[in-house]
């Protein structure tokens, strides 16, 4: 019963008598193999009816001549059989025939681009895509679970859902209109919230077996019933029969023997009772436990009254031939990437074909490589159209492009701001900095920590800030520098404002240039230029010792043309007309006879 996909079952057909009579016998036999049986209780209650009241139902024990229809109960039983995983092999349609190629048989054979079947079958599906076994213009396929509107479904679209915990959903490959072969999980996987084990694509539990035989109200008996009765070796509890003797179960095998249920019906839903019901009540913890069972025969030798092979009987143990065996003895873990703790690298399941079926986002024989499908959301073929799948992919691509564009825009803005800031800084240095003229200089005492500590030796700064305040001056100077605008017409004005609004930072050697033609002399070595220098005063320093001088800030003197511009020595003049001997300037060296037009602001 229901063993059409069982590897241990075989079948044969003997043709006898008339064709019509043989067809009914064959239909009943096939019905039993696909899980259809005659539920006697429902038949007696009048729940199972056929549309053809004159011919009767195919699965009835007795009925009218040549029935042609299955009852509503039979259809329901067939659906339950498929949903339980019993018909896994029925979904694997053969891909080729032994007969010669013929257009219209539904198989794409050599010399054909498509084959939607007979004219009636093509009218239902594929007529617009296939014309005389040739694809129409723009068509990629004509039929199949992975063909939608004459186009192949994208890779990863589910074409066959899982029917239970032991089944595996199949996905389209993207290069075929046919759904891949139907496979299920390898035997030994847990199911039903770890209450059962997968075996031949079906979840085997004692509770499910009790419902299958005795109805939906039946449940598996308490484990104490198995431990109490199956160890006795009687009709009420045993591990099989050897000729006329009941076999006593070993203590570790009691859960693989006689099937004990609670709340069973007076008659089984299928098969024939051999003997009577075995009902027994066991008192435990002031409660009465119902321990009932029966030997239900199908086809004369198959007894449904025993726990099925593959049913869980303990931690990592399953039943086989009335023995509770460790799951390791079945050699279930044979897929690539399988260890003692993980199967398929932990990213997939091992199929009945001993191949890893990877989870979404993983690929490879051992499911240890990432896959681009992790960024796609896929679903069943039936409710999802090709347009929806296309929109998903287009949306993913557009989203990625927009994200990259945003990153490029932010990068460009940051680069532009960086270049603009560098331009302003370079323009400030170019406008402010002046090259120091050659000559010997004298360093004033106490200027070791001068604000311009990187000035050439001998340069006196006389900064308006004391050494304690110079850090504040520097901060103010930096703020003023960053406040410049890059506008070229006004940058010179801003630079002048910068020099006079620097929190009292007035250097004693600042130079005022009256003519625009001297602007080219600005910023030649990248540091502020001090023009408040003294000549070689070593010879006159003793004369000045002890004398007090009044600071003369903002006093402008003109270099005497009578004085040699190349002289680097001299004394303090008695007149304000010749304040100090000046070192030669670069332009004065080139034009020694030219009177300098520079005005020097000095202070002592």
mmCIF file of C-alpha atoms in Angstrom, residues 335-497:
data_model
loop_
_atom_site.group_PDB
_atom_site.id
_atom_site.type_symbol
_atom_site.label_atom_id
_atom_site.label_comp_id
_atom_site.label_asym_id
_atom_site.label_seq_id
_atom_site.Cartn_x
_atom_site.Cartn_y
_atom_site.Cartn_z
ATOM 1 C CA UNK A 335 27.879 14.123 0.534
ATOM 2 C CA UNK A 336 30.903 16.391 -0.139
ATOM 3 C CA UNK A 337 31.856 18.782 2.634
ATOM 4 C CA UNK A 338 30.359 16.541 5.326
ATOM 5 C CA UNK A 339 31.968 16.004 8.716
ATOM 6 C CA UNK A 340 30.784 14.582 12.004
ATOM 7 C CA UNK A 341 29.020 17.839 12.884
ATOM 8 C CA UNK A 342 28.175 19.509 9.568
ATOM 9 C CA UNK A 343 26.682 18.414 6.254
ATOM 10 C CA UNK A 344 27.600 20.153 2.979
ATOM 11 C CA UNK A 345 29.807 22.663 4.853
ATOM 12 C CA UNK A 346 26.761 23.716 6.855
ATOM 13 C CA UNK A 347 25.334 25.580 3.833
ATOM 14 C CA UNK A 348 23.098 22.934 2.260
ATOM 15 C CA UNK A 349 21.387 19.566 2.583
ATOM 16 C CA UNK A 350 22.386 16.175 1.258
ATOM 17 C CA UNK A 351 19.907 14.821 -1.282
ATOM 18 C CA UNK A 352 18.784 11.297 -2.026
ATOM 19 C CA UNK A 353 21.229 11.372 -4.962
ATOM 20 C CA UNK A 354 24.097 11.991 -2.498
ATOM 21 C CA UNK A 355 24.632 15.509 -3.857
ATOM 22 C CA UNK A 356 24.629 18.759 -1.930
ATOM 23 C CA UNK A 357 21.682 21.062 -2.576
ATOM 24 C CA UNK A 358 22.962 24.463 -1.450
ATOM 25 C CA UNK A 359 20.983 27.109 0.357
ATOM 26 C CA UNK A 360 20.285 30.383 -1.442
ATOM 27 C CA UNK A 361 23.522 32.358 -1.643
ATOM 28 C CA UNK A 362 25.877 29.355 -1.723
ATOM 29 C CA UNK A 363 27.245 27.223 -4.536
ATOM 30 C CA UNK A 364 29.744 24.496 -5.334
ATOM 31 C CA UNK A 365 29.789 20.755 -4.850
ATOM 32 C CA UNK A 366 30.273 21.198 -1.103
ATOM 33 C CA UNK A 367 28.296 24.499 -0.817
ATOM 34 C CA UNK A 368 31.390 26.342 0.366
ATOM 35 C CA UNK A 369 31.384 29.127 -2.256
ATOM 36 C CA UNK A 370 29.206 32.217 -2.290
ATOM 37 C CA UNK A 371 26.680 32.743 -5.055
ATOM 38 C CA UNK A 372 25.204 35.970 -6.534
ATOM 39 C CA UNK A 373 21.751 34.490 -5.927
ATOM 40 C CA UNK A 374 22.021 35.719 -2.358
ATOM 41 C CA UNK A 375 20.961 39.142 -3.648
ATOM 42 C CA UNK A 376 17.852 37.895 -5.465
ATOM 43 C CA UNK A 377 14.443 37.138 -4.008
ATOM 44 C CA UNK A 378 12.816 34.272 -5.838
ATOM 45 C CA UNK A 379 9.512 32.497 -5.479
ATOM 46 C CA UNK A 380 7.276 29.905 -7.065
ATOM 47 C CA UNK A 381 6.736 29.990 -10.787
ATOM 48 C CA UNK A 382 2.949 29.894 -10.701
ATOM 49 C CA UNK A 383 2.136 33.140 -8.820
ATOM 50 C CA UNK A 384 5.168 35.067 -10.063
ATOM 51 C CA UNK A 385 5.371 36.289 -13.628
ATOM 52 C CA UNK A 386 8.442 36.904 -15.692
ATOM 53 C CA UNK A 387 7.793 40.649 -15.495
ATOM 54 C CA UNK A 388 8.050 40.534 -11.710
ATOM 55 C CA UNK A 389 11.297 38.589 -11.855
ATOM 56 C CA UNK A 390 12.668 41.063 -14.399
ATOM 57 C CA UNK A 391 11.674 43.992 -12.192
ATOM 58 C CA UNK A 392 13.521 42.423 -9.273
ATOM 59 C CA UNK A 393 16.747 42.131 -11.253
ATOM 60 C CA UNK A 394 16.384 45.578 -12.848
ATOM 61 C CA UNK A 395 15.703 47.093 -9.436
ATOM 62 C CA UNK A 396 18.801 45.447 -7.995
ATOM 63 C CA UNK A 397 20.969 46.721 -10.870
ATOM 64 C CA UNK A 398 19.555 50.269 -10.737
ATOM 65 C CA UNK A 399 19.994 50.367 -6.970
ATOM 66 C CA UNK A 400 23.626 49.326 -7.297
ATOM 67 C CA UNK A 401 24.262 51.986 -9.962
ATOM 68 C CA UNK A 402 22.670 54.722 -7.838
ATOM 69 C CA UNK A 403 24.731 53.674 -4.844
ATOM 70 C CA UNK A 404 27.966 53.834 -6.850
ATOM 71 C CA UNK A 405 26.951 57.208 -8.295
ATOM 72 C CA UNK A 406 26.385 58.546 -4.785
ATOM 73 C CA UNK A 407 29.831 57.378 -3.707
ATOM 74 C CA UNK A 408 31.454 59.023 -6.761
ATOM 75 C CA UNK A 409 29.583 62.284 -6.137
ATOM 76 C CA UNK A 410 30.704 62.454 -2.511
ATOM 77 C CA UNK A 411 34.280 61.659 -3.538
ATOM 78 C CA UNK A 412 34.260 64.375 -6.218
ATOM 79 C CA UNK A 413 32.868 66.956 -3.786
ATOM 80 C CA UNK A 414 35.515 66.123 -1.199
ATOM 81 C CA UNK A 415 38.266 66.328 -3.825
ATOM 82 C CA UNK A 416 36.974 69.679 -5.073
ATOM 83 C CA UNK A 417 36.884 71.080 -1.533
ATOM 84 C CA UNK A 418 40.404 69.809 -0.934
ATOM 85 C CA UNK A 419 41.721 71.420 -4.154
ATOM 86 C CA UNK A 420 39.956 74.699 -3.357
ATOM 87 C CA UNK A 421 41.473 74.823 0.112
ATOM 88 C CA UNK A 422 44.938 74.070 -1.257
ATOM 89 C CA UNK A 423 44.483 76.802 -3.862
ATOM 90 C CA UNK A 424 43.608 79.389 -1.215
ATOM 91 C CA UNK A 425 46.559 78.377 0.952
ATOM 92 C CA UNK A 426 48.992 78.505 -1.962
ATOM 93 C CA UNK A 427 47.642 81.888 -3.020
ATOM 94 C CA UNK A 428 48.102 83.261 0.501
ATOM 95 C CA UNK A 429 51.692 82.028 0.656
ATOM 96 C CA UNK A 430 52.435 83.350 -2.805
ATOM 97 C CA UNK A 431 51.105 86.811 -1.916
ATOM 98 C CA UNK A 432 52.628 87.094 1.553
ATOM 99 C CA UNK A 433 55.967 85.367 1.521
ATOM 100 C CA UNK A 434 59.086 87.322 0.563
ATOM 101 C CA UNK A 435 62.628 86.116 -0.033
ATOM 102 C CA UNK A 436 65.188 87.183 2.512
ATOM 103 C CA UNK A 437 67.987 89.256 1.026
ATOM 104 C CA UNK A 438 71.524 88.081 1.527
ATOM 105 C CA UNK A 439 73.586 89.561 4.344
ATOM 106 C CA UNK A 440 74.702 89.149 7.910
ATOM 107 C CA UNK A 441 72.078 89.504 10.642
ATOM 108 C CA UNK A 442 71.990 89.990 14.351
ATOM 109 C CA UNK A 443 69.651 87.990 16.590
ATOM 110 C CA UNK A 444 68.176 89.862 19.523
ATOM 111 C CA UNK A 445 68.402 88.156 22.879
ATOM 112 C CA UNK A 446 65.229 86.428 24.052
ATOM 113 C CA UNK A 447 64.020 85.526 20.590
ATOM 114 C CA UNK A 448 64.894 81.838 20.772
ATOM 115 C CA UNK A 449 61.229 80.947 21.033
ATOM 116 C CA UNK A 450 60.213 83.456 18.410
ATOM 117 C CA UNK A 451 56.989 82.921 16.515
ATOM 118 C CA UNK A 452 59.122 82.705 13.375
ATOM 119 C CA UNK A 453 61.471 80.121 14.758
ATOM 120 C CA UNK A 454 62.367 78.915 11.293
ATOM 121 C CA UNK A 455 63.736 82.293 10.157
ATOM 122 C CA UNK A 456 67.386 82.496 9.050
ATOM 123 C CA UNK A 457 69.904 83.175 11.819
ATOM 124 C CA UNK A 458 70.195 86.824 12.755
ATOM 125 C CA UNK A 459 66.633 87.862 11.904
ATOM 126 C CA UNK A 460 64.899 89.857 14.625
ATOM 127 C CA UNK A 461 61.144 89.355 14.761
ATOM 128 C CA UNK A 462 59.991 91.807 17.464
ATOM 129 C CA UNK A 463 56.563 90.142 17.333
ATOM 130 C CA UNK A 464 53.720 91.986 18.931
ATOM 131 C CA UNK A 465 52.878 88.826 20.901
ATOM 132 C CA UNK A 466 54.880 87.628 23.842
ATOM 133 C CA UNK A 467 56.124 84.058 23.960
ATOM 134 C CA UNK A 468 53.144 83.177 26.148
ATOM 135 C CA UNK A 469 50.670 84.637 23.702
ATOM 136 C CA UNK A 470 52.174 83.412 20.447
ATOM 137 C CA UNK A 471 50.153 80.226 20.406
ATOM 138 C CA UNK A 472 47.010 82.344 20.533
ATOM 139 C CA UNK A 473 48.326 84.534 17.773
ATOM 140 C CA UNK A 474 49.006 81.493 15.641
ATOM 141 C CA UNK A 475 45.453 80.257 16.135
ATOM 142 C CA UNK A 476 44.094 83.655 15.178
ATOM 143 C CA UNK A 477 46.386 83.717 12.166
ATOM 144 C CA UNK A 478 45.153 80.325 11.009
ATOM 145 C CA UNK A 479 41.531 81.377 11.366
ATOM 146 C CA UNK A 480 42.142 84.467 9.305
ATOM 147 C CA UNK A 481 43.859 82.369 6.646
ATOM 148 C CA UNK A 482 40.942 79.992 6.299
ATOM 149 C CA UNK A 483 38.526 82.900 5.999
ATOM 150 C CA UNK A 484 39.968 83.991 2.680
ATOM 151 C CA UNK A 485 37.814 83.874 -0.387
ATOM 152 C CA UNK A 486 39.345 82.453 -3.563
ATOM 153 C CA UNK A 487 38.173 85.416 -5.585
ATOM 154 C CA UNK A 488 41.157 86.701 -7.478
ATOM 155 C CA UNK A 489 40.185 90.413 -7.761
ATOM 156 C CA UNK A 490 39.905 90.864 -4.020
ATOM 157 C CA UNK A 491 42.557 88.517 -2.743
ATOM 158 C CA UNK A 492 45.204 91.224 -2.474
ATOM 159 C CA UNK A 493 42.864 93.353 -0.363
ATOM 160 C CA UNK A 494 42.107 90.403 1.867
ATOM 161 C CA UNK A 495 45.789 89.763 2.286
ATOM 162 C CA UNK A 496 46.378 93.356 3.382
ATOM 163 C CA UNK A 497 43.550 93.088 5.892
#
